[in-house]
Amino acid sequence: MSDESREFHKPVRRPAELFDRRFAAEDPAEVSRVAHSTAHALLARVREDRDGTVVDRLVAFTDEHGIDDIAELWSRSPAKSLPGALWRLYLLQLMIHDDARTAALLYERGRAQLTSADEVVAGAPTPAGPDELVALIDTILRGLFEGDFAVALDRAAAFCRVQAAGAVGLADDYEATEPDRASTFTTRALRLSDYAADLSACAALWRRDALS
């Protein structure tokens, strides 16, 4: 698993039928091909779904199965690609579901510090508690499959920027008294900032019909 998945990883059940294990082998070109083809096929399949049951299953996927099965393919994809974007959204969702209380703390702290429109773009209610943050990230993920894909990516990027600002603030708070904890929040802030940049770039590529 890639380094960027370690912070938000948890033990999971791994349904063998989800992905063909032949492609978990070590041919990078084949892994890349399958990652891109499955991401595009998944998006096309869901957008053809009329009753929403497929979307419901996809939004609930990480709660049931964690992230390992997706990681086998998508975590190795370039950041500015369709599987790379989907991977980051699922990883972000897993982070929020795993520790919604901390996510809410970061969000409220970041909201107080930022002067940008990111909190408006992200769309969380005021105040945003743990339940509201879980609902928000699920709504954003649902928007990838049901609504405007680029808008959903922009919302996710804004969400990451608010969270990153909150993590920086908490890191500053703990720097003098708990440096290890400050370092953890600094690492999270950097990762969230990277995700925000990647997702914004993917949104721009999608609008140009260039997200492969």
GROMACS .gro file of C-alpha atoms in nm:
model
  212
    1MET     CA    1   0.000   0.000   0.000
    2SER     CA    2   0.126   0.348  -0.078
    3ASP     CA    3   0.259   0.575   0.198
    4GLU     CA    4  -0.028   0.820   0.159
    5SER     CA    5  -0.281   0.554   0.260
    6ARG     CA    6  -0.110   0.454   0.584
    7GLU     CA    7  -0.239   0.736   0.804
    8PHE     CA    8  -0.604   0.652   0.738
    9HIS     CA    9  -0.574   0.274   0.708
   10LYS     CA   10  -0.764   0.025   0.923
   11PRO     CA   11  -0.796  -0.356   0.922
   12VAL     CA   12  -1.069  -0.466   0.687
   13ARG     CA   13  -1.250  -0.763   0.547
   14ARG     CA   14  -1.139  -0.833   0.191
   15PRO     CA   15  -1.406  -0.980  -0.042
   16ALA     CA   16  -1.211  -1.184  -0.295
   17GLU     CA   17  -1.477  -1.142  -0.561
   18LEU     CA   18  -1.444  -0.764  -0.581
   19PHE     CA   19  -1.133  -0.742  -0.797
   20ASP     CA   20  -0.963  -1.008  -1.004
   21ARG     CA   21  -0.650  -1.097  -0.808
   22ARG     CA   22  -0.460  -1.165  -1.130
   23PHE     CA   23  -0.403  -0.790  -1.151
   24ALA     CA   24  -0.264  -0.759  -0.800
   25ALA     CA   25   0.060  -0.899  -0.940
   26GLU     CA   26   0.357  -0.686  -1.021
   27ASP     CA   27   0.326  -0.575  -1.383
   28PRO     CA   28   0.296  -0.194  -1.340
   29ALA     CA   29   0.162  -0.141  -1.692
   30GLU     CA   30  -0.110  -0.401  -1.642
   31VAL     CA   31  -0.202  -0.265  -1.299
   32SER     CA   32  -0.229   0.086  -1.447
   33ARG     CA   33  -0.441  -0.036  -1.737
   34VAL     CA   34  -0.681  -0.221  -1.510
   35ALA     CA   35  -0.698   0.071  -1.264
   36HIS     CA   36  -0.802   0.311  -1.538
   37SER     CA   37  -1.041   0.069  -1.709
   38THR     CA   38  -1.218  -0.024  -1.385
   39ALA     CA   39  -1.253   0.341  -1.279
   40HIS     CA   40  -1.406   0.439  -1.612
   41ALA     CA   41  -1.629   0.129  -1.622
   42LEU     CA   42  -1.748   0.193  -1.266
   43LEU     CA   43  -1.837   0.554  -1.338
   44ALA     CA   44  -2.022   0.460  -1.656
   45ARG     CA   45  -2.211   0.179  -1.481
   46VAL     CA   46  -2.323   0.398  -1.193
   47ARG     CA   47  -2.437   0.682  -1.416
   48GLU     CA   48  -2.658   0.435  -1.601
   49ASP     CA   49  -2.822   0.326  -1.276
   50ARG     CA   50  -3.169   0.474  -1.248
   51ASP     CA   51  -3.284   0.363  -0.903
   52GLY     CA   52  -2.974   0.463  -0.705
   53THR     CA   53  -2.899   0.122  -0.555
   54VAL     CA   54  -2.551   0.103  -0.707
   55VAL     CA   55  -2.466   0.449  -0.572
   56ASP     CA   56  -2.590   0.349  -0.228
   57ARG     CA   57  -2.359   0.047  -0.229
   58LEU     CA   58  -2.060   0.250  -0.346
   59VAL     CA   59  -2.109   0.520  -0.083
   60ALA     CA   60  -2.135   0.250   0.187
   61PHE     CA   61  -1.844   0.047   0.049
   62THR     CA   62  -1.567   0.163   0.283
   63ASP     CA   63  -1.782   0.109   0.593
   64GLU     CA   64  -1.835  -0.252   0.490
   65HIS     CA   65  -1.501  -0.341   0.333
   66GLY     CA   66  -1.248  -0.072   0.422
   67ILE     CA   67  -1.008   0.045   0.155
   68ASP     CA   68  -0.774  -0.245   0.080
   69ASP     CA   69  -0.956  -0.378  -0.225
   70ILE     CA   70  -0.968  -0.036  -0.388
   71ALA     CA   71  -0.606   0.028  -0.293
   72GLU     CA   72  -0.489  -0.278  -0.482
   73LEU     CA   73  -0.560  -0.093  -0.805
   74TRP     CA   74  -0.629   0.275  -0.758
   75SER     CA   75  -0.368   0.374  -0.499
   76ARG     CA   76  -0.089   0.330  -0.754
   77SER     CA   77  -0.252   0.560  -1.007
   78PRO     CA   78  -0.126   0.912  -1.081
   79ALA     CA   79  -0.285   1.182  -0.867
   80LYS     CA   80  -0.424   1.359  -1.172
   81SER     CA   81  -0.621   1.068  -1.314
   82LEU     CA   82  -0.972   0.928  -1.272
   83PRO     CA   83  -0.866   0.634  -1.051
   84GLY     CA   84  -0.635   0.868  -0.858
   85ALA     CA   85  -0.924   1.106  -0.790
   86LEU     CA   86  -1.157   0.825  -0.683
   87TRP     CA   87  -0.889   0.681  -0.457
   88ARG     CA   88  -0.842   1.014  -0.279
   89LEU     CA   89  -1.215   1.058  -0.230
   90TYR     CA   90  -1.255   0.710  -0.082
   91LEU     CA   91  -0.953   0.762   0.143
   92LEU     CA   92  -1.093   1.095   0.259
   93GLN     CA   93  -1.428   0.931   0.331
   94LEU     CA   94  -1.258   0.658   0.532
   95MET     CA   95  -1.069   0.917   0.736
   96ILE     CA   96  -1.391   1.100   0.828
   97HIS     CA   97  -1.585   0.784   0.910
   98ASP     CA   98  -1.299   0.648   1.123
   99ASP     CA   99  -1.270   0.957   1.342
  100ALA     CA  100  -1.556   1.196   1.277
  101ARG     CA  101  -1.500   1.378   1.606
  102THR     CA  102  -1.147   1.487   1.510
  103ALA     CA  103  -1.265   1.570   1.159
  104ALA     CA  104  -1.533   1.799   1.302
  105LEU     CA  105  -1.280   1.965   1.532
  106LEU     CA  106  -1.045   2.030   1.240
  107TYR     CA  107  -1.327   2.159   1.023
  108GLU     CA  108  -1.458   2.406   1.280
  109ARG     CA  109  -1.105   2.525   1.358
  110GLY     CA  110  -1.027   2.565   0.989
  111ARG     CA  111  -1.355   2.744   0.923
  112ALA     CA  112  -1.265   3.002   1.191
  113GLN     CA  113  -0.921   3.062   1.043
  114LEU     CA  114  -0.990   3.080   0.669
  115THR     CA  115  -1.104   3.394   0.491
  116SER     CA  116  -1.172   3.215   0.161
  117ALA     CA  117  -1.501   3.079   0.028
  118ASP     CA  118  -1.392   2.719   0.085
  119GLU     CA  119  -1.640   2.649   0.364
  120VAL     CA  120  -1.923   2.771   0.138
  121VAL     CA  121  -1.802   2.555  -0.151
  122ALA     CA  122  -1.764   2.249   0.071
  123GLY     CA  123  -2.120   2.298   0.196
  124ALA     CA  124  -2.109   2.187   0.559
  125PRO     CA  125  -2.376   2.325   0.795
  126THR     CA  126  -2.287   2.562   1.077
  127PRO     CA  127  -2.181   2.427   1.318
  128ALA     CA  128  -2.059   2.100   1.169
  129GLY     CA  129  -2.045   1.819   1.424
  130PRO     CA  130  -1.929   1.461   1.364
  131ASP     CA  131  -2.261   1.344   1.218
  132GLU     CA  132  -2.275   1.643   0.985
  133LEU     CA  133  -1.920   1.578   0.861
  134VAL     CA  134  -1.998   1.213   0.788
  135ALA     CA  135  -2.311   1.316   0.598
  136LEU     CA  136  -2.118   1.582   0.407
  137ILE     CA  137  -1.841   1.353   0.284
  138ASP     CA  138  -2.097   1.090   0.184
  139THR     CA  139  -2.292   1.357  -0.006
  140ILE     CA  140  -1.976   1.470  -0.186
  141LEU     CA  141  -1.892   1.112  -0.280
  142ARG     CA  142  -2.248   1.056  -0.401
  143GLY     CA  143  -2.214   1.369  -0.613
  144LEU     CA  144  -1.924   1.210  -0.802
  145PHE     CA  145  -2.154   0.941  -0.929
  146GLU     CA  146  -2.490   1.118  -0.954
  147GLY     CA  147  -2.420   1.485  -1.017
  148ASP     CA  148  -2.160   1.708  -1.175
  149PHE     CA  149  -1.831   1.525  -1.133
  150ALA     CA  150  -1.616   1.840  -1.141
  151VAL     CA  151  -1.835   2.019  -0.887
  152ALA     CA  152  -1.803   1.722  -0.651
  153LEU     CA  153  -1.425   1.731  -0.688
  154ASP     CA  154  -1.420   2.105  -0.619
  155ARG     CA  155  -1.630   2.052  -0.306
  156ALA     CA  156  -1.392   1.781  -0.188
  157ALA     CA  157  -1.092   2.006  -0.253
  158ALA     CA  158  -1.251   2.289  -0.055
  159PHE     CA  159  -1.330   2.046   0.227
  160CYS     CA  160  -0.965   1.940   0.235
  161ARG     CA  161  -0.845   2.300   0.251
  162VAL     CA  162  -1.070   2.376   0.548
  163GLN     CA  163  -0.952   2.061   0.726
  164ALA     CA  164  -0.588   2.142   0.646
  165ALA     CA  165  -0.622   2.490   0.795
  166GLY     CA  166  -0.769   2.338   1.111
  167ALA     CA  167  -0.485   2.086   1.133
  168VAL     CA  168  -0.227   2.363   1.104
  169GLY     CA  169  -0.399   2.554   1.384
  170LEU     CA  170  -0.400   2.253   1.615
  171ALA     CA  171  -0.036   2.177   1.531
  172ASP     CA  172   0.054   2.528   1.641
  173ASP     CA  173  -0.142   2.482   1.964
  174TYR     CA  174   0.045   2.163   2.056
  175GLU     CA  175   0.393   2.260   1.933
  176ALA     CA  176   0.525   2.375   2.272
  177THR     CA  177   0.364   2.112   2.495
  178GLU     CA  178   0.309   1.801   2.279
  179PRO     CA  179   0.549   1.810   1.983
  180ASP     CA  180   0.466   1.457   1.867
  181ARG     CA  181   0.099   1.541   1.847
  182ALA     CA  182   0.183   1.865   1.671
  183SER     CA  183   0.385   1.667   1.416
  184THR     CA  184   0.089   1.437   1.351
  185PHE     CA  185  -0.138   1.731   1.276
  186THR     CA  186   0.129   1.893   1.058
  187THR     CA  187   0.155   1.573   0.854
  188ARG     CA  188  -0.220   1.559   0.814
  189ALA     CA  189  -0.232   1.924   0.708
  190LEU     CA  190   0.030   1.865   0.439
  191ARG     CA  191  -0.151   1.558   0.310
  192LEU     CA  192  -0.487   1.733   0.300
  193SER     CA  193  -0.331   2.028   0.119
  194ASP     CA  194  -0.185   1.791  -0.139
  195TYR     CA  195  -0.523   1.623  -0.182
  196ALA     CA  196  -0.690   1.961  -0.229
  197ALA     CA  197  -0.446   2.054  -0.507
  198ASP     CA  198  -0.482   1.714  -0.675
  199LEU     CA  199  -0.863   1.719  -0.665
  200SER     CA  200  -0.880   2.075  -0.798
  201ALA     CA  201  -0.652   1.977  -1.083
  202CYS     CA  202  -0.870   1.674  -1.158
  203ALA     CA  203  -1.180   1.895  -1.165
  204ALA     CA  204  -1.015   2.124  -1.420
  205LEU     CA  205  -0.911   1.826  -1.632
  206TRP     CA  206  -1.263   1.680  -1.618
  207ARG     CA  207  -1.410   2.005  -1.746
  208ARG     CA  208  -1.172   1.986  -2.043
  209ASP     CA  209  -1.263   1.621  -2.100
  210ALA     CA  210  -0.900   1.537  -2.026
  211LEU     CA  211  -0.920   1.332  -1.706
  212SER     CA  212  -0.810   0.985  -1.812
   0.00000   0.00000   0.00000
